[in-house]
Short mmCIF file of C-alpha atoms (C1' of nucleotides) in Angstrom, two decimals:
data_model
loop_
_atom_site.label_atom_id
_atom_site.label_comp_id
_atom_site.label_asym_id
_atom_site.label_seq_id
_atom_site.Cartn_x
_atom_site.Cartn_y
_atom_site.Cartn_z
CA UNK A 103 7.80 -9.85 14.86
CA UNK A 104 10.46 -8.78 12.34
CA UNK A 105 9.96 -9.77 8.63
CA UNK A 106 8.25 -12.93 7.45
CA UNK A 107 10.61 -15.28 5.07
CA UNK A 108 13.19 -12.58 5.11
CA UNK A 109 15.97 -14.63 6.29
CA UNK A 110 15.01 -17.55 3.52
CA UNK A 111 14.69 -14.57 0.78
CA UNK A 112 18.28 -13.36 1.40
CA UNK A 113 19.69 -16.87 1.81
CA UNK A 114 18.18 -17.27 -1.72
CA UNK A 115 18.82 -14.19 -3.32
CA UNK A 116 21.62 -12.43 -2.03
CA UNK A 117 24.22 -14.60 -0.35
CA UNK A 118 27.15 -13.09 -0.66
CA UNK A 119 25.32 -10.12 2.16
CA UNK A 120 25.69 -13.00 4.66
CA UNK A 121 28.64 -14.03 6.25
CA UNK A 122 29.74 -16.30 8.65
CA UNK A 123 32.17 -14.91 11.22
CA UNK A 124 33.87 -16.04 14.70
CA UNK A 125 32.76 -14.36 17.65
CA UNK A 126 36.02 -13.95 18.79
CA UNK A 127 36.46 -10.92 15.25
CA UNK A 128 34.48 -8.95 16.84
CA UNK A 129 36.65 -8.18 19.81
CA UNK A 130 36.99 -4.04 19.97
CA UNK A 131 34.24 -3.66 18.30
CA UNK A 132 31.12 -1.69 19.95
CA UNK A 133 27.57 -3.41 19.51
CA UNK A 134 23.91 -2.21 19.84
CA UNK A 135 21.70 -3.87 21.66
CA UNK A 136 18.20 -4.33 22.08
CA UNK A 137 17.97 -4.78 26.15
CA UNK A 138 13.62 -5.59 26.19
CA UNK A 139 14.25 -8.42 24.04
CA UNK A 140 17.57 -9.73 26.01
CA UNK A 141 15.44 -9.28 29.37
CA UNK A 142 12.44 -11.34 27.45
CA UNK A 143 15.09 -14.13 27.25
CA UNK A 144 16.10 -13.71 30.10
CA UNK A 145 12.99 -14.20 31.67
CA UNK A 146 11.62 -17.00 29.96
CA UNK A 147 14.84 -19.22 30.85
CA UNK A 148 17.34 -18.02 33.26
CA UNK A 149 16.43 -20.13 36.72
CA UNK A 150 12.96 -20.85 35.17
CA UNK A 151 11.10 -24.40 36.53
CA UNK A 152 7.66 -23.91 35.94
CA UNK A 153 6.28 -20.60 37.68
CA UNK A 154 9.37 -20.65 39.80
CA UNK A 155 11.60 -18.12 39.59
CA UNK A 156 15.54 -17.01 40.45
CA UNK A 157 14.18 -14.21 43.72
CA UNK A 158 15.59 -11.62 46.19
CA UNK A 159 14.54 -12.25 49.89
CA UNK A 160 11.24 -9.69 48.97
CA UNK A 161 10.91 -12.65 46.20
CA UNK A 162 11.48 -10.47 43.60
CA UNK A 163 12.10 -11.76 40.39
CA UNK A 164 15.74 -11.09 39.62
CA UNK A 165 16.63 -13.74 36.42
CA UNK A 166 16.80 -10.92 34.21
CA UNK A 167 19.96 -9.49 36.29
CA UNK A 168 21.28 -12.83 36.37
CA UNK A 169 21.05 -13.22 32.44
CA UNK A 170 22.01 -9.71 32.02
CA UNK A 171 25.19 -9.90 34.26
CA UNK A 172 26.54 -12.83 33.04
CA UNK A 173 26.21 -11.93 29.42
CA UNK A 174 27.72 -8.59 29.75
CA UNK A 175 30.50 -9.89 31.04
CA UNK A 176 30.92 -12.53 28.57
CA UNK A 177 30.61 -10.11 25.93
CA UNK A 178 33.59 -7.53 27.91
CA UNK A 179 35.40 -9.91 28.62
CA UNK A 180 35.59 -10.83 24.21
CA UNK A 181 36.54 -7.56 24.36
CA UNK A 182 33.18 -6.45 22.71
CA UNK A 183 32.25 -3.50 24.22
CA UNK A 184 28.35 -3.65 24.04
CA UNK A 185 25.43 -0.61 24.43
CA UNK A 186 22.20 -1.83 25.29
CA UNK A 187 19.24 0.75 24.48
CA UNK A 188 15.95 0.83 25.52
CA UNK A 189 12.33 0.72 24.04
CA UNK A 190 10.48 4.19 24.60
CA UNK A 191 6.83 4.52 23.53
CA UNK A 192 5.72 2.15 20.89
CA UNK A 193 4.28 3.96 17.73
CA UNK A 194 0.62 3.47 17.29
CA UNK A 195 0.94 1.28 14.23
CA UNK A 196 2.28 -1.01 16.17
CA UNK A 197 -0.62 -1.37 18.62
CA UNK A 198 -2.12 -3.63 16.48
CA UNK A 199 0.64 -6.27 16.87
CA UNK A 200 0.70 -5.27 20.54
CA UNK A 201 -2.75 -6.01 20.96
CA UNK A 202 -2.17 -9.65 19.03
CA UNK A 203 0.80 -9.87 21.93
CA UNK A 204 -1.22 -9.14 24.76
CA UNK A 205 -4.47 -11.75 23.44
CA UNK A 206 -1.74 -14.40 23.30
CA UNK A 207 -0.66 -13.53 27.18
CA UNK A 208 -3.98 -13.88 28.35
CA UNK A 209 -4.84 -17.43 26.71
CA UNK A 210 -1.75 -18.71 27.96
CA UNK A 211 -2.46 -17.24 31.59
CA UNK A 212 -5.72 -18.98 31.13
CA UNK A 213 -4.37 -22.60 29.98
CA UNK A 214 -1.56 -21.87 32.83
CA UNK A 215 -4.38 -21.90 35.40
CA UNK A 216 -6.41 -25.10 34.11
CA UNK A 217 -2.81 -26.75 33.73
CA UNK A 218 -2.20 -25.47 37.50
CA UNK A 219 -5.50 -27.03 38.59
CA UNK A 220 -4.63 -30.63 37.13
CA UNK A 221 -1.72 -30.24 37.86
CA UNK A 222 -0.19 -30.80 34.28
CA UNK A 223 3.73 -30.13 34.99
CA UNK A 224 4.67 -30.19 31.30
CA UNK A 225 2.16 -27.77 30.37
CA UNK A 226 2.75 -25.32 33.46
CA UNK A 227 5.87 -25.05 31.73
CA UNK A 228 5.56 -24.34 28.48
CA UNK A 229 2.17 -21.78 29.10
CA UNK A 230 4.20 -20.06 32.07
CA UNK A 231 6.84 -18.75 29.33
CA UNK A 232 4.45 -17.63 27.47
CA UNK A 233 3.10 -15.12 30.18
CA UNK A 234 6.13 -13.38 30.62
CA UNK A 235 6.20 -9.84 29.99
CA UNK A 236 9.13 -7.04 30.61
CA UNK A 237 8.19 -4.69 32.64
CA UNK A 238 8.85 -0.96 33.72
CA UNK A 239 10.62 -2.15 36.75
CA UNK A 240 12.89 -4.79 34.76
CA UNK A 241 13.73 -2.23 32.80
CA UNK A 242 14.92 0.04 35.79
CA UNK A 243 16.59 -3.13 37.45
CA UNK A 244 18.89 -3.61 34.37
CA UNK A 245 19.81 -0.04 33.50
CA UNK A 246 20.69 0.47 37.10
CA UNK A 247 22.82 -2.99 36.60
CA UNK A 248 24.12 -1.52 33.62
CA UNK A 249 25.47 1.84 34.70
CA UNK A 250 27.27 0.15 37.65
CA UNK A 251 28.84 -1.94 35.52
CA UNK A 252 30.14 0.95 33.14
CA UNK A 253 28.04 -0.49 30.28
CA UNK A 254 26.39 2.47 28.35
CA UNK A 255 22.37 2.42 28.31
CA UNK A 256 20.64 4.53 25.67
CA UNK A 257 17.15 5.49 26.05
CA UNK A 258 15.34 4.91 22.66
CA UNK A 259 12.36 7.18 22.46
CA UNK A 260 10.62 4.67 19.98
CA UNK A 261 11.38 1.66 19.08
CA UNK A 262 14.69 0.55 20.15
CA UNK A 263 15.54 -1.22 16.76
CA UNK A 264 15.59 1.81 15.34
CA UNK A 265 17.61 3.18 17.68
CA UNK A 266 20.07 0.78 17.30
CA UNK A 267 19.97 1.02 13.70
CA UNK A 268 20.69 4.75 14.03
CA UNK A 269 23.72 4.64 16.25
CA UNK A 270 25.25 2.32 14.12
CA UNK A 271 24.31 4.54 10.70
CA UNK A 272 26.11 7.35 12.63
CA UNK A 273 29.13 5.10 12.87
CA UNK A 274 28.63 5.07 16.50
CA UNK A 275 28.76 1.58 16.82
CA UNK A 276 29.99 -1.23 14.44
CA UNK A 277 26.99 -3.25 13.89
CA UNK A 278 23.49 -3.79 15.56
CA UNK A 279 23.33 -7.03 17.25
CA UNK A 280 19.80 -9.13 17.14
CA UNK A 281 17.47 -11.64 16.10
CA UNK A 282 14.87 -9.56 14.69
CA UNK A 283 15.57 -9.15 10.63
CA UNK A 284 14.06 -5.70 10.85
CA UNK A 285 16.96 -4.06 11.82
CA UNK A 286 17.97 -4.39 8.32
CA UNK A 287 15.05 -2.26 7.38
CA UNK A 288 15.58 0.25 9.84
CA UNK A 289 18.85 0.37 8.15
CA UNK A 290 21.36 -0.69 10.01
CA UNK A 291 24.61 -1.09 7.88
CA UNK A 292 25.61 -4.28 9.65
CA UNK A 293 23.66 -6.52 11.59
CA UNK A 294 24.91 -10.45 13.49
CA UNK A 295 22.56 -12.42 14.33
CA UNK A 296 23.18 -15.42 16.43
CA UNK A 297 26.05 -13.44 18.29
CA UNK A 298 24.96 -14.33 21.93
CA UNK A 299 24.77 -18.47 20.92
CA UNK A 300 27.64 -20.49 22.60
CA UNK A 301 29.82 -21.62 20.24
CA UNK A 302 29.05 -24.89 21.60
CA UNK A 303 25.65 -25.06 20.18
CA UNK A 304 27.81 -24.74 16.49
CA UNK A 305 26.11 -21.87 15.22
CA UNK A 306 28.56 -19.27 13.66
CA UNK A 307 27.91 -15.79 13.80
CA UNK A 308 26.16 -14.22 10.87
CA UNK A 309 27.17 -10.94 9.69
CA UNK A 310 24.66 -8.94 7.25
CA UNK A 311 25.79 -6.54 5.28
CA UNK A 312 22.80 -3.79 3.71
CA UNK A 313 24.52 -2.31 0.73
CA UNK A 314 25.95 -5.51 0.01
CA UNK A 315 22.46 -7.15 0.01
CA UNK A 316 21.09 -4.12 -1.75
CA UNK A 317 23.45 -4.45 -4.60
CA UNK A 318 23.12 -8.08 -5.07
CA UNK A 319 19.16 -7.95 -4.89
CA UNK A 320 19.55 -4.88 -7.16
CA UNK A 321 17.06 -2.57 -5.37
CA UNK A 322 17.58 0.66 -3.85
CA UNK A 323 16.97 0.97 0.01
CA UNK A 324 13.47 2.59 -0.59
CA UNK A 325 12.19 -0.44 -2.62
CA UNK A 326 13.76 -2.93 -0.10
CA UNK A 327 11.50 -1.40 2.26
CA UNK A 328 8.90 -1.37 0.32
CA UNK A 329 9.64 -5.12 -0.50
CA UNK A 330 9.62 -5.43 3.68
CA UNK A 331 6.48 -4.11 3.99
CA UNK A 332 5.07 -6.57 1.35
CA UNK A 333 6.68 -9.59 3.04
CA UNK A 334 5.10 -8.60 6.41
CA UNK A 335 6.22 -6.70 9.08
CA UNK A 336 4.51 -5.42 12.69
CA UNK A 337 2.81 -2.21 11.39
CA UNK A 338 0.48 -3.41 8.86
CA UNK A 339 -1.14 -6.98 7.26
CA UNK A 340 0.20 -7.98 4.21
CA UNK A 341 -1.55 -8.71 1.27
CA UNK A 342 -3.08 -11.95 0.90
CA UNK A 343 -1.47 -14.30 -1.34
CA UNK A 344 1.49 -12.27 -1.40
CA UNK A 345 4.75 -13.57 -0.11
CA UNK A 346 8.76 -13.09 -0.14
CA UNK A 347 8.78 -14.35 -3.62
CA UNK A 348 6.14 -12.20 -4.89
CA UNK A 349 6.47 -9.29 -2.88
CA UNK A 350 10.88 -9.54 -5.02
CA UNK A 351 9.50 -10.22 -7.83
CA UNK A 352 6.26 -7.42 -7.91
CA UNK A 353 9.07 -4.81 -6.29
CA UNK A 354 11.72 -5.62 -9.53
CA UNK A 355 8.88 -5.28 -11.62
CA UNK A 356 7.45 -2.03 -10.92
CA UNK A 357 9.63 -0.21 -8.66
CA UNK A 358 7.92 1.10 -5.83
CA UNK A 359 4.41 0.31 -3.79
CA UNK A 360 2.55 2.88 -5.77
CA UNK A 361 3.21 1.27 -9.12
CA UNK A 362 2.83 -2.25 -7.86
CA UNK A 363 -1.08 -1.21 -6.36
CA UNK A 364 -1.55 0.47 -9.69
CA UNK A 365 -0.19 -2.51 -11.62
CA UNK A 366 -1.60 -5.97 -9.69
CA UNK A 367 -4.30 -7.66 -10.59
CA UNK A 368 -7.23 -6.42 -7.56
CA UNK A 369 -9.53 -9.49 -8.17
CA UNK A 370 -6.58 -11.86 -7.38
CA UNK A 371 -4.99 -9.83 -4.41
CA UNK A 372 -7.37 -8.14 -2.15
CA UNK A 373 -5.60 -4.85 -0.91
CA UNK A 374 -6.40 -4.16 2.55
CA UNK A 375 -9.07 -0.91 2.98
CA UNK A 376 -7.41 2.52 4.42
CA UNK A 377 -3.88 0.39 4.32
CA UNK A 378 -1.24 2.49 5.84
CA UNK A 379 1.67 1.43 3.82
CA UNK A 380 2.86 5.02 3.85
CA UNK A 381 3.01 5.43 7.34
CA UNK A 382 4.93 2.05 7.52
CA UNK A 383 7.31 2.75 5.34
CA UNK A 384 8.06 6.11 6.99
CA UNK A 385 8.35 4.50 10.38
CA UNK A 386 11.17 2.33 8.59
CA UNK A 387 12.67 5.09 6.77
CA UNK A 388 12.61 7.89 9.37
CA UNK A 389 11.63 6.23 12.86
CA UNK A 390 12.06 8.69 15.73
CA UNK A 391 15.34 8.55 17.40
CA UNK A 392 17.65 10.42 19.32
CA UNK A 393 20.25 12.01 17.40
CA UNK A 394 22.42 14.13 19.61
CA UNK A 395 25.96 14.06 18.58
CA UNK A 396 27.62 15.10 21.90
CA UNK A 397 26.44 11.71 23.65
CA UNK A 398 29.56 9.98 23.25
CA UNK A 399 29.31 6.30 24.53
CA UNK A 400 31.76 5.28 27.13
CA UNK A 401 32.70 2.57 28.66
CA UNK A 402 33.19 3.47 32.66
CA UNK A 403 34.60 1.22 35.38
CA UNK A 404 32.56 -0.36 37.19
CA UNK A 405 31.31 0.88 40.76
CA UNK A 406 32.60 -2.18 42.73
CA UNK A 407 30.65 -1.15 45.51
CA UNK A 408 27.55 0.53 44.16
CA UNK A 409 27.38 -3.35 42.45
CA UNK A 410 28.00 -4.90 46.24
CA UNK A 411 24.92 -2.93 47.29
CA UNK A 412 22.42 -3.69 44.65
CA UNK A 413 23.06 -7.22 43.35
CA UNK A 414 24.64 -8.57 47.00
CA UNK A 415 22.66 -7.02 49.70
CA UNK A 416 19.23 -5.61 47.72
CA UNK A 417 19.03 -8.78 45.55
CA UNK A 418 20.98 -11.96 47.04
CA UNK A 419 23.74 -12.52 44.98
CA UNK A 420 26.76 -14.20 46.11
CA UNK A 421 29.56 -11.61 47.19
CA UNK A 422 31.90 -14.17 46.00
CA UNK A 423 30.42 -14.11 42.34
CA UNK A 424 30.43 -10.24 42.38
CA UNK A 425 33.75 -9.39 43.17
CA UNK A 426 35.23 -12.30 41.04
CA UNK A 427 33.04 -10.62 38.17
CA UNK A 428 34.31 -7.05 39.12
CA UNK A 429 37.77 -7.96 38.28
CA UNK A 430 36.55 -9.27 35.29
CA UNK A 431 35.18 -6.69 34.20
CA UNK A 432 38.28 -4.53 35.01
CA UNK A 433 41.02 -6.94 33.05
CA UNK A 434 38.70 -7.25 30.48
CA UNK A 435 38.85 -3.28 29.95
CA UNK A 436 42.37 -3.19 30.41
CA UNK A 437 43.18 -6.13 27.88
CA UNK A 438 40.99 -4.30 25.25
CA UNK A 439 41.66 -0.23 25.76
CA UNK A 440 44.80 -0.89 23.58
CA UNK A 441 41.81 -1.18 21.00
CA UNK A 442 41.47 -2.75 18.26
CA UNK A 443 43.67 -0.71 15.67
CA UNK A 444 46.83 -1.68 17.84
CA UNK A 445 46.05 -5.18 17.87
CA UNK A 446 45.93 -5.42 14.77
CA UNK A 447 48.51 -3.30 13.65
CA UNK A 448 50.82 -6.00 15.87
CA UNK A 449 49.13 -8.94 14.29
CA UNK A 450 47.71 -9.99 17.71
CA UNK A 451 43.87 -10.11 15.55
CA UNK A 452 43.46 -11.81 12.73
CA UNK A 453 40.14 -10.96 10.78
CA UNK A 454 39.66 -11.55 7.11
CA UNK A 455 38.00 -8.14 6.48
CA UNK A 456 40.96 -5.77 7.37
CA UNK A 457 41.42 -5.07 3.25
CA UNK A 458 38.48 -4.13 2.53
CA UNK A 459 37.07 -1.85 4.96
CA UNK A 460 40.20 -0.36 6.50
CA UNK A 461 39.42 3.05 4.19
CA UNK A 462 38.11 4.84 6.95
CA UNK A 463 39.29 5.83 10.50
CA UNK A 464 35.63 5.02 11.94
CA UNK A 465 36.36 1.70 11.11
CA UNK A 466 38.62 1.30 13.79
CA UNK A 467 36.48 4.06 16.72
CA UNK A 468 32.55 2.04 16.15
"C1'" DA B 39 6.03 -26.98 -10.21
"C1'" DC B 40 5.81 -23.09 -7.44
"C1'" DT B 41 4.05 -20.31 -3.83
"C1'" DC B 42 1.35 -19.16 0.02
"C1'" DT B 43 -1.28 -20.47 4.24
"C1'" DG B 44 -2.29 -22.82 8.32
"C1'" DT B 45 -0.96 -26.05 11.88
"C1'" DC B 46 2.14 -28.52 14.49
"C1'" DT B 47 6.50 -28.93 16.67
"C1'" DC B 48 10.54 -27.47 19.36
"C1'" DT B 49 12.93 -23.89 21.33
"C1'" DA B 50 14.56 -20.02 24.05
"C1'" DG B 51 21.06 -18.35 29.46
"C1'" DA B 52 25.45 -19.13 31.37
"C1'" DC B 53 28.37 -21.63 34.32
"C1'" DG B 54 30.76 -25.25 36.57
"C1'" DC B 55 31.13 -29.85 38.17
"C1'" DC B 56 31.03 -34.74 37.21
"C1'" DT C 212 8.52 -15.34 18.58
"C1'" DG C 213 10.56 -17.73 15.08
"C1'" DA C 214 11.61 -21.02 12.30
"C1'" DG C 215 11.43 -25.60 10.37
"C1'" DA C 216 8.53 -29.42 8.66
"C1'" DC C 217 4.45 -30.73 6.66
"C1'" DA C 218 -0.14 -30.96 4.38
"C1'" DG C 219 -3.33 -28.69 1.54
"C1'" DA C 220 -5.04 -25.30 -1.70
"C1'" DG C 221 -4.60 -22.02 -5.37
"C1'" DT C 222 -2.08 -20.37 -9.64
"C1'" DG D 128 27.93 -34.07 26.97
"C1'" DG D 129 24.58 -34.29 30.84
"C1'" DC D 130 22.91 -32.11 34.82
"C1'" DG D 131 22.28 -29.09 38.68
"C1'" DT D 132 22.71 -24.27 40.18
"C1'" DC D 133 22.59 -19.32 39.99
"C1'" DC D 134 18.82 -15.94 43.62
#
DNA sequence: ACTCTGTCTCTAGACGCC
DNA sequence: TGAGACAGAGT
DNA sequence: GGCGTCC
């Protein structure tokens, strides 16, 4: 998934488009978020010992409500105020790379079962991660978790990436939070990665800036693309023998995909037949997404009981844990509905980027 | 020397108690 | 899945 | 920091 080498290439070649910034900046700010992947995560860790799972009395899985509770209120309580959208219906270039996905789940549920029969702990582990799969019904579980909590849930009706990278275009939100590099070429203007690591495990936040990286790479949006495309990405192969280096250097060169295939040398790089680099780069450069100005994103209290039904009595959580977490939730909302332009107009936040964005009023609103 | 490819490896949440 | 380390091959 | 628990 995302972009092969992309992470080295900009680490390389455009440095000053990554920053490193403390988690606690970001308090005020709203966030995109990519809930399938955050379940995935979920899943594969939270309460995991081999094929054992955290469970409701109808031994339900519920470790992606675990994961996603305690995170969102992590992130509230920072005073980030986080929207999680949702994957819709993947585009068929991707079925490919779905279809890779789903050969992967099934040898893994295969060496799961011969690691079941002998009994091979270590390896029960590590092949039971690698069946997990989100589902429809996680899905439901955590926008229903979600709502109650007064978190906003968007409903992507792609690919939520895009989505995210869209809301945050429209100034909606600050930045898209995520692991996967192509948000950047879905175009999302800012993009952290590493946001959700403790700051115990010493990783800082890394903030990505596009036009920043665009400038310093010296390439318009289009050809960066273009350049993704040629590094690898989920809706077509790359060309053989091509990689980050190549695909900056061919993209300076020439300019754009049609002059590079017009240009390259076809004995040395086989071009793959019927390619469908066009309909790549168009799912980059206009993915579907929902564009409806009148959603505004808000930020609700949460439904103290509606919470005490679902995560207490349908799925076993301890009362004690919810209610502590409902009041939370509510200081946390308090402390930050002053907002962000207060604080710092009291000197109560101290970020080192005040200067040099403060030009516009959506600065202080995503 | 540089770049790409394949293969192997580890790794993946959050909290509180000690 | 991704990302680092490494060996090996191609230029 | 290591380790058990969350459901």
């Amino acid at each position: 998934m995302g972009i092969k080498g992309l992470t080295k290439l900009l680490a390389d070649n455009a440095p000053r488009g990554m920053k490193e910034q403390k988690f606690e900046s970001y308090f005020g700010r709203k966030i995109a978020i990519d809930a399938s992947m955050s379940i995935y995560q979920f899943l594969i860790v939270v309460g995991r010992s081999g094929t054992e799972m955290l469970t409701n009395e109808a031994g339900e899985t519920t470790s992606h409500l675990v994961g996603m509770f305690s995170r969102t209120i992590r992130l509230l309580e920072a005073g980030i105020k986080p929207v999680y959208v949702f994957d819709g219906k993947p585009p068929d270039l991707k079925k490919q790379e779905l279809a890779k996905r789903y050969s992967r789940r099934e040898d893994a549920t295969d060496d799961l079962a011969k690691a079941t029969e002998i009994g091979n702990k270590e390896d029960i582990e590590k092949f039971s991660k690698r069946t997990v799969k989100v589902t429809p019904q996680h899905n439901d579980d955590c926008k229903k978790l979600l709502r109650l909590m007064g978190v906003p849930v968007v409903e992507a009706p792609s690919e939520a990436e895009a989505q995210c990278a869209a809301l945050c275009k429209a100034e909606k939100v600050y930045a898209v939070a995520s692991e996967d590099m192509d948000s950047l070429t879905f175009g999302a203007s800012r993009f952290l990665r590493h946001l959700m690591d403790p700051s115990s495990k010493k990783i800082p936040v890394m903030e990505f800036d596009i036009s920043q990286i665009l400038e310093e790479l010296e390439l318009s949006m289009d050809q960066f693309i273009d350049l993704c495309i040629l590094c690898g990405c989920d809706y077509c192969d790359s060309i053989r023998g091509i990689g980050p280096q190549t695909a900056l250097k061919l993209v300076r060169q020439h300019g754009s995909m049609e002059s590079i295939l017009e240009n390259i040398n076809k004995e040395r790089y086989q071009i793959p037949d019927d390619w469908p680099y066009e309909e790549a780069r168009r799912l980059f450069k206009e993915p579907l997404v929902t564009d409806d100005e009148q959603t505004e994103l808000k930020w609700a209290a949460p439904d103290e009981e509606g919470l005490i039904n679902f995560l207490v009595k349908e799925n076993g959580f301890n009362i004690d844990r919810v209610t502590k977490a409902v009041e939370k939730i509510k200081t946390a909302k308090t402390k930050s509905s002053q907002g962000r332009y207060e604080l710092l107009s009291k000197n109560l936040l101290m970020v080192n980027d005040v200067g040099k964005n403060c030009h516009s009023l959506n600065f202080f609103k995503s």
